[in-house]
Amino acid sequence: MKYQVDERGYYGKFGGAFIPEMLYPNVEELRTNYVSIIESEDFKKEFDDLLRNYVGRPTPLFLAERLSEKYKAKIYLKREDLCHTGAHKINNTIGQILLAKRLGKQKIIAETGAGQHGVATATVCALMGMECIVYMGKLDMERQRPNVERMRILGTKVVPAISGNMTLKDATNEAMRHWINHPTDTHYIIGSVVGPHDEHVNLIGVEAAGKGVDTNESAATTALGKIGILHGSKSLLMQTEDGQVIEPYSISAGLDYPGIGPMHAHLFSTGRVQFLNATDDEAMNAGIELSRLEGIIPAIESAHAVAVLKKLELSDEDIVVVNLSGRGDKDLETYIKWGKY
């Protein structure tokens, strides 16, 4: 089974470029130059050097002994929370900023939910001396204030999105509008993506169930969604019968989005990935549990992954790797407001 993107920009039946005509030159420019740039020796050298000496890769694979003892399996944490800026996001933004430079772009825009992608984008823009604008939902700006100030300290302009639920979807809408109006000198660093793993590894994705999958306050796309188009690509999308987007909800600012990426939709539809979900309370309890057992306060996004350990039938022969995608510094106010610790 092929899981990578094809030459048309599709993962199976998901993906594509459903975009305004004004953006086609930008997309075509990227399509034409992408492979030659990332395969060039100077790009590889600069990229690898920055990942090693600036980001701090490779990050450790840590055996969580007390967590393993509790769940009767060997559980490792991939410590992406130890990357510079505190999350996996900078792995993407480092490569994107190098790509933007080689495309001759002068300005960078991005969207962000929990603020980690915004911080990672602001960081690499400061490193490379490029102007940066980040769009962030007004609600997310209020609940992720430390990351907003981090971006501003780094010299980035943070623009509030005040439409809709004032969260990630709406920030993405505003960033897309900006890119449409500034197609020649601006590169849009969209949130990072992930790739599939060895066929012999069972993959489990965890979605935000909010207050419960069937409560109308959820972001569990594979449980609730159907095929639709949003923000330029075809994927699985939470929508009404007449195709209107259903507003998502999650306690995690980085997860309240009504869709999933085309690769994830393809992996789900082919059965390559098993998608589970965790409610707000399940994720928050898992975050506290990890903090108490291993001395690691996780981002709430990562805590959703930790939460499903309770839902798996594990044995002492099983080896589980949990992607600890970010640290919980940005979420302290949410943990405190939740208060059940």
mmCIF file of C-alpha atoms in Angstrom:
data_model
loop_
_atom_site.group_PDB
_atom_site.id
_atom_site.type_symbol
_atom_site.label_atom_id
_atom_site.label_comp_id
_atom_site.label_asym_id
_atom_site.label_seq_id
_atom_site.Cartn_x
_atom_site.Cartn_y
_atom_site.Cartn_z
ATOM 1 C CA MET A 1 0.000 0.000 0.000
ATOM 2 C CA LYS A 2 1.294 3.480 -0.916
ATOM 3 C CA TYR A 3 0.868 6.092 1.809
ATOM 4 C CA GLN A 4 2.948 8.971 0.469
ATOM 5 C CA VAL A 5 1.615 11.825 -1.629
ATOM 6 C CA ASP A 6 1.424 11.322 -5.407
ATOM 7 C CA GLU A 7 2.466 13.724 -8.158
ATOM 8 C CA ARG A 8 -1.007 15.324 -8.141
ATOM 9 C CA GLY A 9 -0.829 16.170 -4.449
ATOM 10 C CA TYR A 10 -3.170 13.394 -3.317
ATOM 11 C CA TYR A 11 -2.968 10.780 -0.583
ATOM 12 C CA GLY A 12 -5.307 8.230 -2.124
ATOM 13 C CA LYS A 13 -8.531 10.184 -2.671
ATOM 14 C CA PHE A 14 -7.636 12.934 -0.195
ATOM 15 C CA GLY A 15 -5.646 16.118 -0.793
ATOM 16 C CA GLY A 16 -5.428 18.145 -3.979
ATOM 17 C CA ALA A 17 -5.415 21.909 -4.447
ATOM 18 C CA PHE A 18 -8.880 23.423 -4.066
ATOM 19 C CA ILE A 19 -7.733 27.020 -3.972
ATOM 20 C CA PRO A 20 -8.587 30.452 -5.420
ATOM 21 C CA GLU A 21 -7.164 31.115 -8.874
ATOM 22 C CA MET A 22 -4.952 33.882 -7.458
ATOM 23 C CA LEU A 23 -2.995 31.302 -5.456
ATOM 24 C CA TYR A 24 -2.251 28.937 -8.324
ATOM 25 C CA PRO A 25 1.022 30.701 -9.280
ATOM 26 C CA ASN A 26 2.292 30.274 -5.708
ATOM 27 C CA VAL A 27 1.272 26.643 -5.509
ATOM 28 C CA GLU A 28 2.741 25.922 -8.934
ATOM 29 C CA GLU A 29 5.980 27.696 -7.957
ATOM 30 C CA LEU A 30 6.215 25.502 -4.882
ATOM 31 C CA ARG A 31 5.362 22.326 -6.794
ATOM 32 C CA THR A 32 7.937 23.089 -9.478
ATOM 33 C CA ASN A 33 10.814 23.938 -7.137
ATOM 34 C CA TYR A 34 10.190 21.874 -4.011
ATOM 35 C CA VAL A 35 11.960 18.640 -4.935
ATOM 36 C CA SER A 36 15.016 20.296 -6.490
ATOM 37 C CA ILE A 37 15.462 22.525 -3.424
ATOM 38 C CA ILE A 38 15.113 19.869 -0.719
ATOM 39 C CA GLU A 39 17.366 17.457 -2.616
ATOM 40 C CA SER A 40 20.156 20.011 -3.073
ATOM 41 C CA GLU A 41 23.274 19.417 -0.996
ATOM 42 C CA ASP A 42 23.410 22.976 0.383
ATOM 43 C CA PHE A 43 19.810 22.717 1.638
ATOM 44 C CA LYS A 44 20.448 19.350 3.278
ATOM 45 C CA LYS A 45 23.617 20.609 4.953
ATOM 46 C CA GLU A 46 22.018 23.769 6.347
ATOM 47 C CA PHE A 47 18.869 21.914 7.416
ATOM 48 C CA ASP A 48 20.777 19.149 9.209
ATOM 49 C CA ASP A 49 23.118 21.628 10.883
ATOM 50 C CA LEU A 50 20.236 23.711 12.244
ATOM 51 C CA LEU A 51 18.338 20.652 13.472
ATOM 52 C CA ARG A 52 21.410 19.444 15.321
ATOM 53 C CA ASN A 53 22.887 22.677 16.686
ATOM 54 C CA TYR A 54 19.832 24.958 16.967
ATOM 55 C CA VAL A 55 16.831 22.690 17.517
ATOM 56 C CA GLY A 56 18.679 20.080 19.586
ATOM 57 C CA ARG A 57 17.982 16.957 17.574
ATOM 58 C CA PRO A 58 18.046 14.049 17.885
ATOM 59 C CA THR A 59 15.640 14.094 20.822
ATOM 60 C CA PRO A 60 15.779 11.163 23.252
ATOM 61 C CA LEU A 61 13.557 8.110 23.359
ATOM 62 C CA PHE A 62 12.943 7.870 27.096
ATOM 63 C CA LEU A 63 11.845 4.694 28.879
ATOM 64 C CA ALA A 64 9.099 5.812 31.270
ATOM 65 C CA GLU A 65 9.662 3.177 33.940
ATOM 66 C CA ARG A 66 6.928 4.149 36.403
ATOM 67 C CA LEU A 67 4.365 4.597 33.612
ATOM 68 C CA SER A 68 5.462 1.219 32.219
ATOM 69 C CA GLU A 69 5.013 -0.403 35.609
ATOM 70 C CA LYS A 70 1.472 0.941 35.918
ATOM 71 C CA TYR A 71 0.318 -0.174 32.458
ATOM 72 C CA LYS A 72 2.258 -3.473 32.400
ATOM 73 C CA ALA A 73 4.055 -2.722 29.125
ATOM 74 C CA LYS A 74 7.319 -1.109 28.049
ATOM 75 C CA ILE A 75 6.365 2.526 27.362
ATOM 76 C CA TYR A 76 8.752 4.993 25.776
ATOM 77 C CA LEU A 77 8.273 8.728 25.357
ATOM 78 C CA LYS A 78 9.642 10.384 22.222
ATOM 79 C CA ARG A 79 10.753 13.643 23.829
ATOM 80 C CA GLU A 80 9.850 16.216 21.185
ATOM 81 C CA ASP A 81 9.043 18.504 24.109
ATOM 82 C CA LEU A 82 12.816 18.952 24.474
ATOM 83 C CA CYS A 83 13.174 20.613 21.064
ATOM 84 C CA HIS A 84 14.007 24.328 21.084
ATOM 85 C CA THR A 85 10.717 26.253 21.622
ATOM 86 C CA GLY A 86 9.229 23.280 23.508
ATOM 87 C CA ALA A 87 7.494 21.237 20.811
ATOM 88 C CA HIS A 88 7.878 19.358 17.546
ATOM 89 C CA LYS A 89 6.712 22.343 15.490
ATOM 90 C CA ILE A 90 10.185 23.742 14.865
ATOM 91 C CA ASN A 91 11.157 20.626 12.875
ATOM 92 C CA ASN A 92 8.744 21.861 10.217
ATOM 93 C CA THR A 93 9.393 25.604 10.415
ATOM 94 C CA ILE A 94 13.174 25.229 10.053
ATOM 95 C CA GLY A 95 12.748 23.442 6.734
ATOM 96 C CA GLN A 96 10.006 25.804 5.571
ATOM 97 C CA ILE A 97 12.008 28.968 6.272
ATOM 98 C CA LEU A 98 14.967 27.584 4.307
ATOM 99 C CA LEU A 99 12.588 26.768 1.452
ATOM 100 C CA ALA A 100 11.091 30.275 1.580
ATOM 101 C CA LYS A 101 14.543 31.867 1.395
ATOM 102 C CA ARG A 102 15.429 29.837 -1.682
ATOM 103 C CA LEU A 103 12.133 30.849 -3.294
ATOM 104 C CA GLY A 104 13.071 34.504 -2.766
ATOM 105 C CA LYS A 105 10.243 35.314 -0.343
ATOM 106 C CA GLN A 106 10.598 38.306 1.999
ATOM 107 C CA LYS A 107 7.655 37.796 4.371
ATOM 108 C CA ILE A 108 6.256 34.877 6.342
ATOM 109 C CA ILE A 109 2.715 34.276 7.576
ATOM 110 C CA ALA A 110 1.352 31.438 9.702
ATOM 111 C CA GLU A 111 -1.714 30.352 11.632
ATOM 112 C CA THR A 112 -1.609 28.934 15.132
ATOM 113 C CA GLY A 113 -3.979 27.431 17.677
ATOM 114 C CA ALA A 114 -2.122 26.683 20.899
ATOM 115 C CA GLY A 115 0.623 29.070 19.846
ATOM 116 C CA GLN A 116 3.445 26.534 19.506
ATOM 117 C CA HIS A 117 3.480 26.648 15.703
ATOM 118 C CA GLY A 118 3.341 30.433 15.923
ATOM 119 C CA VAL A 119 6.278 30.512 18.333
ATOM 120 C CA ALA A 120 8.282 28.126 16.143
ATOM 121 C CA THR A 121 7.570 30.274 13.076
ATOM 122 C CA ALA A 122 8.428 33.481 14.934
ATOM 123 C CA THR A 123 11.648 31.859 16.144
ATOM 124 C CA VAL A 124 12.956 30.893 12.715
ATOM 125 C CA CYS A 125 11.925 34.266 11.274
ATOM 126 C CA ALA A 126 13.980 36.001 13.963
ATOM 127 C CA LEU A 127 16.863 33.649 13.187
ATOM 128 C CA MET A 128 16.705 34.444 9.471
ATOM 129 C CA GLY A 129 15.773 38.137 9.781
ATOM 130 C CA MET A 130 12.422 37.820 7.998
ATOM 131 C CA GLU A 131 9.182 39.697 8.689
ATOM 132 C CA CYS A 132 6.552 37.505 10.341
ATOM 133 C CA ILE A 133 2.791 37.776 10.868
ATOM 134 C CA VAL A 134 0.886 35.095 12.796
ATOM 135 C CA TYR A 135 -2.909 34.803 12.831
ATOM 136 C CA MET A 136 -4.429 33.424 16.018
ATOM 137 C CA GLY A 137 -8.027 33.118 17.186
ATOM 138 C CA LYS A 138 -8.969 35.738 19.766
ATOM 139 C CA LEU A 139 -10.141 33.028 22.180
ATOM 140 C CA ASP A 140 -6.865 31.154 21.758
ATOM 141 C CA MET A 141 -4.903 34.351 22.381
ATOM 142 C CA GLU A 142 -6.677 34.680 25.722
ATOM 143 C CA ARG A 143 -6.063 31.093 26.834
ATOM 144 C CA GLN A 144 -2.501 30.900 25.467
ATOM 145 C CA ARG A 145 -1.248 34.327 26.546
ATOM 146 C CA PRO A 146 2.374 33.237 27.287
ATOM 147 C CA ASN A 147 2.859 32.055 23.702
ATOM 148 C CA VAL A 148 1.365 35.291 22.357
ATOM 149 C CA GLU A 149 3.932 37.273 24.321
ATOM 150 C CA ARG A 150 6.743 34.942 23.242
ATOM 151 C CA MET A 151 5.874 35.653 19.613
ATOM 152 C CA ARG A 152 5.813 39.387 20.242
ATOM 153 C CA ILE A 153 9.168 39.289 22.049
ATOM 154 C CA LEU A 154 10.572 37.514 18.990
ATOM 155 C CA GLY A 155 9.409 40.421 16.828
ATOM 156 C CA THR A 156 6.306 38.868 15.281
ATOM 157 C CA LYS A 157 2.997 40.657 14.746
ATOM 158 C CA VAL A 158 0.140 38.582 16.190
ATOM 159 C CA VAL A 159 -3.220 39.308 14.546
ATOM 160 C CA PRO A 160 -6.427 38.154 16.301
ATOM 161 C CA ALA A 161 -9.049 36.270 14.280
ATOM 162 C CA ILE A 162 -12.454 37.467 15.483
ATOM 163 C CA SER A 163 -14.773 35.477 13.202
ATOM 164 C CA GLY A 164 -16.551 32.204 13.994
ATOM 165 C CA ASN A 165 -15.436 30.544 17.217
ATOM 166 C CA MET A 166 -12.275 32.679 17.170
ATOM 167 C CA THR A 167 -10.064 29.574 17.230
ATOM 168 C CA LEU A 168 -7.753 27.666 14.857
ATOM 169 C CA LYS A 169 -10.121 27.285 11.893
ATOM 170 C CA ASP A 170 -10.773 31.012 11.887
ATOM 171 C CA ALA A 171 -7.073 31.859 12.181
ATOM 172 C CA THR A 172 -6.421 29.645 9.153
ATOM 173 C CA ASN A 173 -9.151 31.459 7.219
ATOM 174 C CA GLU A 174 -7.475 34.809 7.938
ATOM 175 C CA ALA A 175 -4.029 33.520 6.987
ATOM 176 C CA MET A 176 -5.393 32.199 3.689
ATOM 177 C CA ARG A 177 -6.992 35.582 2.961
ATOM 178 C CA HIS A 178 -3.679 37.301 3.635
ATOM 179 C CA TRP A 179 -1.846 34.932 1.287
ATOM 180 C CA ILE A 180 -4.414 35.538 -1.454
ATOM 181 C CA ASN A 181 -3.781 39.282 -1.175
ATOM 182 C CA HIS A 182 0.027 38.965 -1.042
ATOM 183 C CA PRO A 183 0.858 36.062 -3.360
ATOM 184 C CA THR A 184 4.256 37.129 -4.682
ATOM 185 C CA ASP A 185 6.426 38.102 -1.707
ATOM 186 C CA THR A 186 4.889 35.964 1.058
ATOM 187 C CA HIS A 187 5.355 32.326 2.059
ATOM 188 C CA TYR A 188 2.703 30.642 4.198
ATOM 189 C CA ILE A 189 4.214 28.264 6.756
ATOM 190 C CA ILE A 190 1.239 26.072 7.566
ATOM 191 C CA GLY A 191 1.222 23.748 10.605
ATOM 192 C CA SER A 192 3.435 20.677 10.425
ATOM 193 C CA VAL A 193 2.522 17.242 9.043
ATOM 194 C CA VAL A 194 3.621 13.708 9.902
ATOM 195 C CA GLY A 195 4.531 10.644 7.877
ATOM 196 C CA PRO A 196 3.633 6.955 8.194
ATOM 197 C CA HIS A 197 5.871 4.406 9.876
ATOM 198 C CA ASP A 198 7.073 0.867 9.296
ATOM 199 C CA GLU A 199 4.275 -1.518 8.279
ATOM 200 C CA HIS A 200 5.076 -3.733 11.263
ATOM 201 C CA VAL A 201 4.275 -0.914 13.696
ATOM 202 C CA ASN A 202 0.660 -0.469 14.765
ATOM 203 C CA LEU A 203 -0.267 3.209 14.515
ATOM 204 C CA ILE A 204 -2.810 4.800 16.836
ATOM 205 C CA GLY A 205 -4.086 8.328 16.369
ATOM 206 C CA VAL A 206 -5.873 10.114 19.204
ATOM 207 C CA GLU A 207 -8.512 12.777 18.606
ATOM 208 C CA ALA A 208 -10.014 15.317 20.970
ATOM 209 C CA ALA A 209 -13.461 14.173 22.084
ATOM 210 C CA GLY A 210 -14.020 17.370 24.062
ATOM 211 C CA LYS A 211 -16.965 16.872 26.410
ATOM 212 C CA GLY A 212 -17.868 13.626 24.619
ATOM 213 C CA VAL A 213 -18.071 12.511 20.989
ATOM 214 C CA ASP A 214 -21.870 12.806 20.890
ATOM 215 C CA THR A 215 -22.252 16.030 22.899
ATOM 216 C CA ASN A 216 -21.892 18.491 19.988
ATOM 217 C CA GLU A 217 -18.797 19.779 21.804
ATOM 218 C CA SER A 218 -16.083 17.667 20.243
ATOM 219 C CA ALA A 219 -13.334 17.644 17.618
ATOM 220 C CA ALA A 220 -13.284 13.891 16.916
ATOM 221 C CA THR A 221 -13.252 14.122 13.125
ATOM 222 C CA THR A 222 -12.957 10.444 12.197
ATOM 223 C CA ALA A 223 -15.905 9.617 14.459
ATOM 224 C CA LEU A 224 -18.098 12.468 13.238
ATOM 225 C CA GLY A 225 -16.793 13.627 9.869
ATOM 226 C CA LYS A 226 -17.343 12.901 6.201
ATOM 227 C CA ILE A 227 -15.500 13.853 3.025
ATOM 228 C CA GLY A 228 -15.416 17.587 2.367
ATOM 229 C CA ILE A 229 -13.207 20.482 1.318
ATOM 230 C CA LEU A 230 -11.726 23.046 3.694
ATOM 231 C CA HIS A 231 -8.684 25.322 3.495
ATOM 232 C CA GLY A 232 -7.638 24.087 0.076
ATOM 233 C CA SER A 233 -7.800 20.302 0.283
ATOM 234 C CA LYS A 234 -10.225 17.387 0.334
ATOM 235 C CA SER A 235 -10.249 15.485 3.604
ATOM 236 C CA LEU A 236 -12.543 14.303 6.385
ATOM 237 C CA LEU A 237 -14.484 17.204 7.833
ATOM 238 C CA MET A 238 -17.073 17.780 10.549
ATOM 239 C CA GLN A 239 -19.998 19.223 8.592
ATOM 240 C CA THR A 240 -23.771 19.356 8.370
ATOM 241 C CA GLU A 241 -25.848 17.510 5.759
ATOM 242 C CA ASP A 242 -25.721 20.592 3.509
ATOM 243 C CA GLY A 243 -21.939 20.932 3.824
ATOM 244 C CA GLN A 244 -21.642 23.672 6.448
ATOM 245 C CA VAL A 245 -18.672 23.326 8.801
ATOM 246 C CA ILE A 246 -19.572 22.275 12.344
ATOM 247 C CA GLU A 247 -17.689 24.323 14.919
ATOM 248 C CA PRO A 248 -15.341 22.059 16.905
ATOM 249 C CA TYR A 249 -14.551 22.157 20.597
ATOM 250 C CA SER A 250 -11.651 20.961 22.743
ATOM 251 C CA ILE A 251 -10.070 22.157 25.959
ATOM 252 C CA SER A 252 -6.832 22.041 23.954
ATOM 253 C CA ALA A 253 -6.319 25.121 21.807
ATOM 254 C CA GLY A 254 -4.247 23.090 19.358
ATOM 255 C CA LEU A 255 -6.914 20.464 18.691
ATOM 256 C CA ASP A 256 -10.186 22.350 18.184
ATOM 257 C CA TYR A 257 -10.182 22.075 14.394
ATOM 258 C CA PRO A 258 -13.058 20.523 12.378
ATOM 259 C CA GLY A 259 -10.912 18.370 10.090
ATOM 260 C CA ILE A 260 -7.744 16.310 9.722
ATOM 261 C CA GLY A 261 -4.935 16.418 7.168
ATOM 262 C CA PRO A 262 -5.285 14.472 3.899
ATOM 263 C CA MET A 263 -2.562 12.009 4.901
ATOM 264 C CA HIS A 264 -4.352 11.192 8.135
ATOM 265 C CA ALA A 265 -7.638 10.819 6.259
ATOM 266 C CA HIS A 266 -5.944 8.377 3.869
ATOM 267 C CA LEU A 267 -4.340 6.402 6.700
ATOM 268 C CA PHE A 268 -7.733 6.209 8.416
ATOM 269 C CA SER A 269 -9.667 5.181 5.305
ATOM 270 C CA THR A 270 -7.165 2.414 4.474
ATOM 271 C CA GLY A 271 -7.155 1.124 8.041
ATOM 272 C CA ARG A 272 -3.427 1.786 8.444
ATOM 273 C CA VAL A 273 -4.101 3.887 11.558
ATOM 274 C CA GLN A 274 -6.562 3.108 14.326
ATOM 275 C CA PHE A 275 -8.125 6.346 15.550
ATOM 276 C CA LEU A 276 -9.249 6.582 19.164
ATOM 277 C CA ASN A 277 -10.323 9.614 21.141
ATOM 278 C CA ALA A 278 -9.972 11.124 24.587
ATOM 279 C CA THR A 279 -12.246 13.575 26.363
ATOM 280 C CA ASP A 280 -11.081 16.751 28.058
ATOM 281 C CA ASP A 281 -11.126 15.132 31.485
ATOM 282 C CA GLU A 282 -9.357 11.987 30.267
ATOM 283 C CA ALA A 283 -6.581 14.074 28.726
ATOM 284 C CA MET A 284 -6.207 16.363 31.725
ATOM 285 C CA ASN A 285 -6.085 13.424 34.136
ATOM 286 C CA ALA A 286 -3.448 11.770 31.940
ATOM 287 C CA GLY A 287 -1.393 14.961 31.971
ATOM 288 C CA ILE A 288 -1.460 15.023 35.769
ATOM 289 C CA GLU A 289 -0.643 11.309 35.904
ATOM 290 C CA LEU A 290 2.425 11.723 33.690
ATOM 291 C CA SER A 291 3.529 14.688 35.781
ATOM 292 C CA ARG A 292 3.268 12.677 39.007
ATOM 293 C CA LEU A 293 4.805 9.448 37.674
ATOM 294 C CA GLU A 294 7.625 10.782 35.487
ATOM 295 C CA GLY A 295 8.101 14.433 36.442
ATOM 296 C CA ILE A 296 7.088 15.596 32.947
ATOM 297 C CA ILE A 297 4.212 18.065 32.504
ATOM 298 C CA PRO A 298 2.954 17.475 28.941
ATOM 299 C CA ALA A 299 1.161 19.797 26.566
ATOM 300 C CA ILE A 300 -2.557 19.046 26.669
ATOM 301 C CA GLU A 301 -2.354 17.919 23.036
ATOM 302 C CA SER A 302 0.224 15.282 24.045
ATOM 303 C CA ALA A 303 -1.813 14.343 27.114
ATOM 304 C CA HIS A 304 -4.562 13.071 24.785
ATOM 305 C CA ALA A 305 -2.095 10.446 23.515
ATOM 306 C CA VAL A 306 -1.113 9.453 27.045
ATOM 307 C CA ALA A 307 -4.803 9.116 27.938
ATOM 308 C CA VAL A 308 -5.453 6.212 25.566
ATOM 309 C CA LEU A 309 -2.953 3.976 27.361
ATOM 310 C CA LYS A 310 -5.879 3.106 29.643
ATOM 311 C CA LYS A 311 -7.942 2.048 26.623
ATOM 312 C CA LEU A 312 -5.402 -0.374 25.153
ATOM 313 C CA GLU A 313 -5.083 -4.038 26.065
ATOM 314 C CA LEU A 314 -1.370 -4.178 26.811
ATOM 315 C CA SER A 315 0.910 -7.000 27.917
ATOM 316 C CA ASP A 316 4.441 -7.069 29.273
ATOM 317 C CA GLU A 317 5.653 -8.011 25.785
ATOM 318 C CA ASP A 318 4.257 -4.861 24.170
ATOM 319 C CA ILE A 319 6.442 -1.872 23.323
ATOM 320 C CA VAL A 320 4.596 1.446 23.055
ATOM 321 C CA VAL A 321 6.063 4.751 21.873
ATOM 322 C CA VAL A 322 4.081 7.853 22.830
ATOM 323 C CA ASN A 323 4.890 10.985 20.846
ATOM 324 C CA LEU A 324 5.274 13.633 23.532
ATOM 325 C CA SER A 325 4.837 16.432 21.024
ATOM 326 C CA GLY A 326 5.230 19.363 23.402
ATOM 327 C CA ARG A 327 5.672 20.502 26.974
ATOM 328 C CA GLY A 328 2.951 21.894 29.194
ATOM 329 C CA ASP A 329 4.363 25.334 30.031
ATOM 330 C CA LYS A 330 1.882 26.993 27.687
ATOM 331 C CA ASP A 331 -1.029 25.134 29.301
ATOM 332 C CA LEU A 332 -0.402 25.907 32.963
ATOM 333 C CA GLU A 333 -3.328 28.339 33.148
ATOM 334 C CA THR A 334 -5.632 25.686 31.665
ATOM 335 C CA TYR A 335 -4.392 23.059 34.117
ATOM 336 C CA ILE A 336 -4.919 25.531 36.978
ATOM 337 C CA LYS A 337 -8.406 26.513 35.788
ATOM 338 C CA TRP A 338 -9.349 22.836 35.400
ATOM 339 C CA GLY A 339 -8.126 22.408 38.962
ATOM 340 C CA LYS A 340 -8.573 18.669 39.542
ATOM 341 C CA TYR A 341 -5.110 17.812 40.827
#
